mmCIF file of C-alpha atoms in Angstrom:
data_model
loop_
_atom_site.group_PDB
_atom_site.id
_atom_site.type_symbol
_atom_site.label_atom_id
_atom_site.label_comp_id
_atom_site.label_asym_id
_atom_site.label_seq_id
_atom_site.Cartn_x
_atom_site.Cartn_y
_atom_site.Cartn_z
ATOM 1 C CA UNK A 1 -0.032 -0.073 -0.165
ATOM 2 C CA UNK A 2 1.309 3.255 -1.028
ATOM 3 C CA UNK A 3 0.846 4.886 2.699
ATOM 4 C CA UNK A 4 -1.853 8.183 3.265
ATOM 5 C CA UNK A 5 -0.629 10.177 0.631
ATOM 6 C CA UNK A 6 -1.251 13.899 1.530
ATOM 7 C CA UNK A 7 -1.647 17.272 -1.759
ATOM 8 C CA UNK A 8 0.263 19.724 -1.980
ATOM 9 C CA UNK A 9 3.517 19.144 -0.199
ATOM 10 C CA UNK A 10 3.622 22.627 0.057
ATOM 11 C CA UNK A 11 1.600 25.331 -0.754
ATOM 12 C CA UNK A 12 2.783 29.487 -0.110
ATOM 13 C CA UNK A 13 -0.772 31.872 -0.644
ATOM 14 C CA UNK A 14 -1.265 35.240 0.479
ATOM 15 C CA UNK A 15 -3.548 36.336 3.133
ATOM 16 C CA UNK A 16 -7.562 35.905 2.010
ATOM 17 C CA UNK A 17 -7.184 32.996 -0.777
ATOM 18 C CA UNK A 18 -8.823 29.940 -0.002
ATOM 19 C CA UNK A 19 -6.543 27.294 0.882
ATOM 20 C CA UNK A 20 -7.815 23.326 -0.025
ATOM 21 C CA UNK A 21 -5.742 20.398 1.567
ATOM 22 C CA UNK A 22 -6.107 16.664 0.414
ATOM 23 C CA UNK A 23 -5.854 13.684 1.754
ATOM 24 C CA UNK A 24 -6.008 10.085 0.605
ATOM 25 C CA UNK A 25 -6.271 7.377 3.441
ATOM 26 C CA UNK A 26 -5.011 3.747 3.711
ATOM 27 C CA UNK A 27 -7.751 1.665 1.703
ATOM 28 C CA UNK A 28 -9.551 0.081 3.833
ATOM 29 C CA UNK A 29 -9.363 2.083 6.938
ATOM 30 C CA UNK A 30 -12.618 3.645 8.625
ATOM 31 C CA UNK A 31 -11.397 6.713 10.068
ATOM 32 C CA UNK A 32 -9.723 9.710 9.074
ATOM 33 C CA UNK A 33 -7.865 12.589 11.713
ATOM 34 C CA UNK A 34 -6.517 16.170 10.294
ATOM 35 C CA UNK A 35 -4.202 17.865 12.814
ATOM 36 C CA UNK A 36 -2.372 20.606 12.408
ATOM 37 C CA UNK A 37 1.366 21.194 13.679
ATOM 38 C CA UNK A 38 2.987 24.286 14.998
ATOM 39 C CA UNK A 39 6.200 25.442 17.376
ATOM 40 C CA UNK A 40 4.168 26.811 19.984
ATOM 41 C CA UNK A 41 1.042 24.458 20.101
ATOM 42 C CA UNK A 42 2.348 20.718 19.220
ATOM 43 C CA UNK A 43 0.116 18.589 17.418
ATOM 44 C CA UNK A 44 -3.683 19.658 17.779
ATOM 45 C CA UNK A 45 -6.253 17.474 16.478
ATOM 46 C CA UNK A 46 -8.554 19.558 14.186
ATOM 47 C CA UNK A 47 -11.583 16.990 12.693
ATOM 48 C CA UNK A 48 -12.135 13.297 12.713
ATOM 49 C CA UNK A 49 -13.983 10.358 10.044
ATOM 50 C CA UNK A 50 -15.636 7.586 11.704
ATOM 51 C CA UNK A 51 -17.310 5.429 8.579
ATOM 52 C CA UNK A 52 -16.471 9.426 6.113
ATOM 53 C CA UNK A 53 -18.644 11.148 8.984
ATOM 54 C CA UNK A 54 -17.183 13.425 10.668
ATOM 55 C CA UNK A 55 -17.351 12.233 14.964
ATOM 56 C CA UNK A 56 -15.859 15.559 16.423
ATOM 57 C CA UNK A 57 -14.936 18.546 15.303
ATOM 58 C CA UNK A 58 -14.764 21.095 18.467
ATOM 59 C CA UNK A 59 -10.946 21.443 17.437
ATOM 60 C CA UNK A 60 -11.177 23.194 14.024
ATOM 61 C CA UNK A 61 -9.987 26.872 15.371
ATOM 62 C CA UNK A 62 -12.890 28.753 13.675
ATOM 63 C CA UNK A 63 -15.727 28.967 11.147
ATOM 64 C CA UNK A 64 -13.119 29.704 8.156
ATOM 65 C CA UNK A 65 -11.917 26.202 8.551
ATOM 66 C CA UNK A 66 -13.804 22.999 7.287
ATOM 67 C CA UNK A 67 -13.219 19.484 6.158
ATOM 68 C CA UNK A 68 -15.099 16.894 4.149
ATOM 69 C CA UNK A 69 -14.609 13.172 3.220
ATOM 70 C CA UNK A 70 -17.498 12.535 0.437
ATOM 71 C CA UNK A 71 -16.178 8.797 0.312
ATOM 72 C CA UNK A 72 -14.026 6.805 2.089
ATOM 73 C CA UNK A 73 -10.945 7.621 -0.049
ATOM 74 C CA UNK A 74 -10.465 11.242 -0.176
ATOM 75 C CA UNK A 75 -10.910 14.154 1.891
ATOM 76 C CA UNK A 76 -10.331 17.784 2.120
ATOM 77 C CA UNK A 77 -9.522 21.031 4.547
ATOM 78 C CA UNK A 78 -10.000 23.625 2.862
ATOM 79 C CA UNK A 79 -9.468 27.284 4.710
ATOM 80 C CA UNK A 80 -11.235 30.430 3.515
ATOM 81 C CA UNK A 81 -10.266 33.073 3.426
ATOM 82 C CA UNK A 82 -6.704 32.135 5.053
ATOM 83 C CA UNK A 83 -4.758 33.800 7.354
ATOM 84 C CA UNK A 84 -0.735 34.253 8.492
ATOM 85 C CA UNK A 85 -1.411 32.336 11.802
ATOM 86 C CA UNK A 86 -2.655 29.433 10.195
ATOM 87 C CA UNK A 87 0.864 28.142 8.703
ATOM 88 C CA UNK A 88 1.467 25.321 9.534
ATOM 89 C CA UNK A 89 1.805 21.795 8.699
ATOM 90 C CA UNK A 90 -1.173 20.332 8.298
ATOM 91 C CA UNK A 91 -1.186 16.646 8.850
ATOM 92 C CA UNK A 92 -4.032 14.297 7.852
ATOM 93 C CA UNK A 93 -4.012 10.192 9.319
ATOM 94 C CA UNK A 94 -6.485 7.034 8.858
ATOM 95 C CA UNK A 95 -6.587 4.118 11.132
ATOM 96 C CA UNK A 96 -8.634 0.931 10.752
ATOM 97 C CA UNK A 97 -10.677 2.219 14.509
ATOM 98 C CA UNK A 98 -10.791 5.106 15.863
ATOM 99 C CA UNK A 99 -7.713 4.731 19.483
ATOM 100 C CA UNK A 100 -5.454 2.370 17.679
ATOM 101 C CA UNK A 101 -2.682 3.233 15.560
ATOM 102 C CA UNK A 102 -2.369 5.871 13.130
ATOM 103 C CA UNK A 103 -1.098 6.266 10.273
ATOM 104 C CA UNK A 104 0.203 9.731 8.980
ATOM 105 C CA UNK A 105 0.511 11.474 6.210
ATOM 106 C CA UNK A 106 3.605 13.204 5.319
ATOM 107 C CA UNK A 107 2.170 16.736 6.338
ATOM 108 C CA UNK A 108 1.502 19.406 3.431
ATOM 109 C CA UNK A 109 4.090 22.538 4.801
ATOM 110 C CA UNK A 110 0.894 25.978 4.191
ATOM 111 C CA UNK A 111 2.530 29.552 4.688
ATOM 112 C CA UNK A 112 -0.137 31.756 4.442
ATOM 113 C CA UNK A 113 1.913 35.418 3.206
ATOM 114 C CA UNK B 1 -6.773 19.360 29.034
ATOM 115 C CA UNK B 2 -3.783 18.211 27.265
ATOM 116 C CA UNK B 3 -3.101 14.094 28.450
ATOM 117 C CA UNK B 4 0.394 13.386 27.377
ATOM 118 C CA UNK B 5 3.328 15.354 29.069
ATOM 119 C CA UNK B 6 6.461 13.961 27.989
ATOM 120 C CA UNK B 7 9.513 14.875 29.950
ATOM 121 C CA UNK B 8 12.249 16.128 29.249
ATOM 122 C CA UNK B 9 11.660 18.342 26.710
ATOM 123 C CA UNK B 10 14.728 17.742 25.079
ATOM 124 C CA UNK B 11 17.257 15.551 25.644
ATOM 125 C CA UNK B 12 21.415 14.907 23.990
ATOM 126 C CA UNK B 13 23.242 11.570 24.111
ATOM 127 C CA UNK B 14 26.428 10.340 22.894
ATOM 128 C CA UNK B 15 26.196 7.713 20.542
ATOM 129 C CA UNK B 16 25.533 3.836 21.690
ATOM 130 C CA UNK B 17 24.360 5.249 25.541
ATOM 131 C CA UNK B 18 20.448 4.437 26.575
ATOM 132 C CA UNK B 19 17.935 7.026 26.433
ATOM 133 C CA UNK B 20 14.732 7.447 28.212
ATOM 134 C CA UNK B 21 11.947 9.636 27.640
ATOM 135 C CA UNK B 22 9.004 9.562 30.244
ATOM 136 C CA UNK B 23 5.224 10.279 29.461
ATOM 137 C CA UNK B 24 2.920 10.899 32.384
ATOM 138 C CA UNK B 25 -1.017 12.080 31.830
ATOM 139 C CA UNK B 26 -4.067 12.518 33.687
ATOM 140 C CA UNK B 27 -7.527 9.695 32.789
ATOM 141 C CA UNK B 28 -7.696 6.311 32.571
ATOM 142 C CA UNK B 29 -6.520 5.164 29.000
ATOM 143 C CA UNK B 30 -7.325 2.146 26.832
ATOM 144 C CA UNK B 31 -4.058 2.076 25.713
ATOM 145 C CA UNK B 32 -1.495 4.615 25.101
ATOM 146 C CA UNK B 33 1.115 4.403 21.573
ATOM 147 C CA UNK B 34 4.571 6.271 21.065
ATOM 148 C CA UNK B 35 5.509 7.919 17.867
ATOM 149 C CA UNK B 36 8.749 9.248 16.129
ATOM 150 C CA UNK B 37 9.438 11.958 14.082
ATOM 151 C CA UNK B 38 12.139 12.903 12.267
ATOM 152 C CA UNK B 39 12.746 16.551 10.960
ATOM 153 C CA UNK B 40 9.588 17.189 8.609
ATOM 154 C CA UNK B 41 8.564 14.055 8.341
ATOM 155 C CA UNK B 42 5.205 12.822 9.420
ATOM 156 C CA UNK B 43 4.497 10.604 12.614
ATOM 157 C CA UNK B 44 5.409 7.125 12.353
ATOM 158 C CA UNK B 45 3.730 4.800 14.959
ATOM 159 C CA UNK B 46 6.561 3.095 17.851
ATOM 160 C CA UNK B 47 4.697 0.881 20.011
ATOM 161 C CA UNK B 48 0.650 0.668 21.501
ATOM 162 C CA UNK B 49 1.135 -0.807 24.579
ATOM 163 C CA UNK B 50 -2.382 -1.374 26.457
ATOM 164 C CA UNK B 51 -3.568 -0.684 30.217
ATOM 165 C CA UNK B 52 -3.361 -4.245 30.840
ATOM 166 C CA UNK B 53 0.168 -4.447 29.859
ATOM 167 C CA UNK B 54 3.268 -3.728 31.976
ATOM 168 C CA UNK B 55 6.381 -4.023 29.349
ATOM 169 C CA UNK B 56 6.611 -3.900 26.112
ATOM 170 C CA UNK B 57 9.279 -4.651 23.128
ATOM 171 C CA UNK B 58 10.209 -3.833 19.947
ATOM 172 C CA UNK B 59 13.921 -3.961 18.564
ATOM 173 C CA UNK B 60 16.056 -1.545 21.078
ATOM 174 C CA UNK B 61 12.453 0.222 22.659
ATOM 175 C CA UNK B 62 11.090 -0.440 25.441
ATOM 176 C CA UNK B 63 8.597 1.157 26.654
ATOM 177 C CA UNK B 64 6.329 0.132 30.206
ATOM 178 C CA UNK B 65 3.136 1.339 31.771
ATOM 179 C CA UNK B 66 2.386 1.945 35.130
ATOM 180 C CA UNK B 67 -1.020 2.712 35.264
ATOM 181 C CA UNK B 68 -1.220 3.251 39.373
ATOM 182 C CA UNK B 69 1.358 6.212 38.753
ATOM 183 C CA UNK B 70 -0.182 7.412 35.204
ATOM 184 C CA UNK B 71 3.299 7.266 33.707
ATOM 185 C CA UNK B 72 4.906 5.663 30.828
ATOM 186 C CA UNK B 73 8.918 5.505 29.556
ATOM 187 C CA UNK B 74 10.348 4.546 26.239
ATOM 188 C CA UNK B 75 13.831 3.389 26.637
ATOM 189 C CA UNK B 76 16.076 3.577 23.094
ATOM 190 C CA UNK B 77 18.786 1.174 24.318
ATOM 191 C CA UNK B 78 22.324 1.473 22.219
ATOM 192 C CA UNK B 79 21.267 4.273 20.557
ATOM 193 C CA UNK B 80 22.534 5.480 17.207
ATOM 194 C CA UNK B 81 22.445 8.851 14.882
ATOM 195 C CA UNK B 82 20.062 7.889 13.106
ATOM 196 C CA UNK B 83 17.317 8.023 16.262
ATOM 197 C CA UNK B 84 17.569 11.418 16.478
ATOM 198 C CA UNK B 85 14.033 12.940 16.105
ATOM 199 C CA UNK B 86 11.415 13.706 17.929
ATOM 200 C CA UNK B 87 8.865 11.158 19.937
ATOM 201 C CA UNK B 88 5.189 11.549 21.456
ATOM 202 C CA UNK B 89 3.711 9.902 24.058
ATOM 203 C CA UNK B 90 -0.448 9.478 22.777
ATOM 204 C CA UNK B 91 -2.919 8.106 24.691
ATOM 205 C CA UNK B 92 -6.480 6.949 23.957
ATOM 206 C CA UNK B 93 -9.190 7.227 27.014
ATOM 207 C CA UNK B 94 -11.393 4.375 28.511
ATOM 208 C CA UNK B 95 -14.098 3.807 25.815
ATOM 209 C CA UNK B 96 -11.339 2.880 23.216
ATOM 210 C CA UNK B 97 -12.680 4.108 20.178
ATOM 211 C CA UNK B 98 -12.125 7.577 20.814
ATOM 212 C CA UNK B 99 -8.888 9.786 19.082
ATOM 213 C CA UNK B 100 -5.331 9.985 20.513
ATOM 214 C CA UNK B 101 -4.429 12.913 21.966
ATOM 215 C CA UNK B 102 -0.795 13.534 22.194
ATOM 216 C CA UNK B 103 1.825 15.419 23.937
ATOM 217 C CA UNK B 104 4.103 17.790 22.900
ATOM 218 C CA UNK B 105 7.411 15.710 22.663
ATOM 219 C CA UNK B 106 10.857 15.045 23.747
ATOM 220 C CA UNK B 107 13.402 16.447 21.475
ATOM 221 C CA UNK B 108 16.354 13.570 21.377
ATOM 222 C CA UNK B 109 19.444 14.430 19.916
ATOM 223 C CA UNK B 110 22.011 11.430 19.339
ATOM 224 C CA UNK B 111 25.851 12.513 18.655
ATOM 225 C CA UNK B 112 27.471 10.184 16.773
#
């Protein structure tokens, strides 16, 4: 298996622009997680899905953030409009069952100017 | 509130020495997991230890769990320069089917 795939790997954008991050989980995994990592705040869980259904989005910082999982093999995290403080590395991870071993993608490094 | 808290925040040792990192948590858990992150990369799972287990080994890694003290330790024996990375503990609450809660990690530097 190719593992968790994320795109793009790097994104540089200007404040106010819309940013869409993409994730393809490992085939057969039922849970998908979006994290954000910064030096100041560490690794934060933004939202997670079980069987394509959002379960807990309490970590989503603001209404500017939204996430979807239209099918078992694809998820997006959208930021609209983006702000400089959104600059971070965003990780997607998947697992067979929430609470078990998670498999992380390589991350998307986002820089908002 | 954050569950896992690693200690120390940073650790620097010589190649060949053992490295010990600790993790403390606050509530009852279903399992505790350790992950490694090389600079600029995603996290990689190392070991999962369940609440009814006390010790687990994987190669040069040894993990212990003390549920009475709500703490865990990760020991890396005979460290190598390639072990240089950040190490995170993550806990899963008692219900089991819940997401991981990560600590802020221990930054390990192994000097050749």
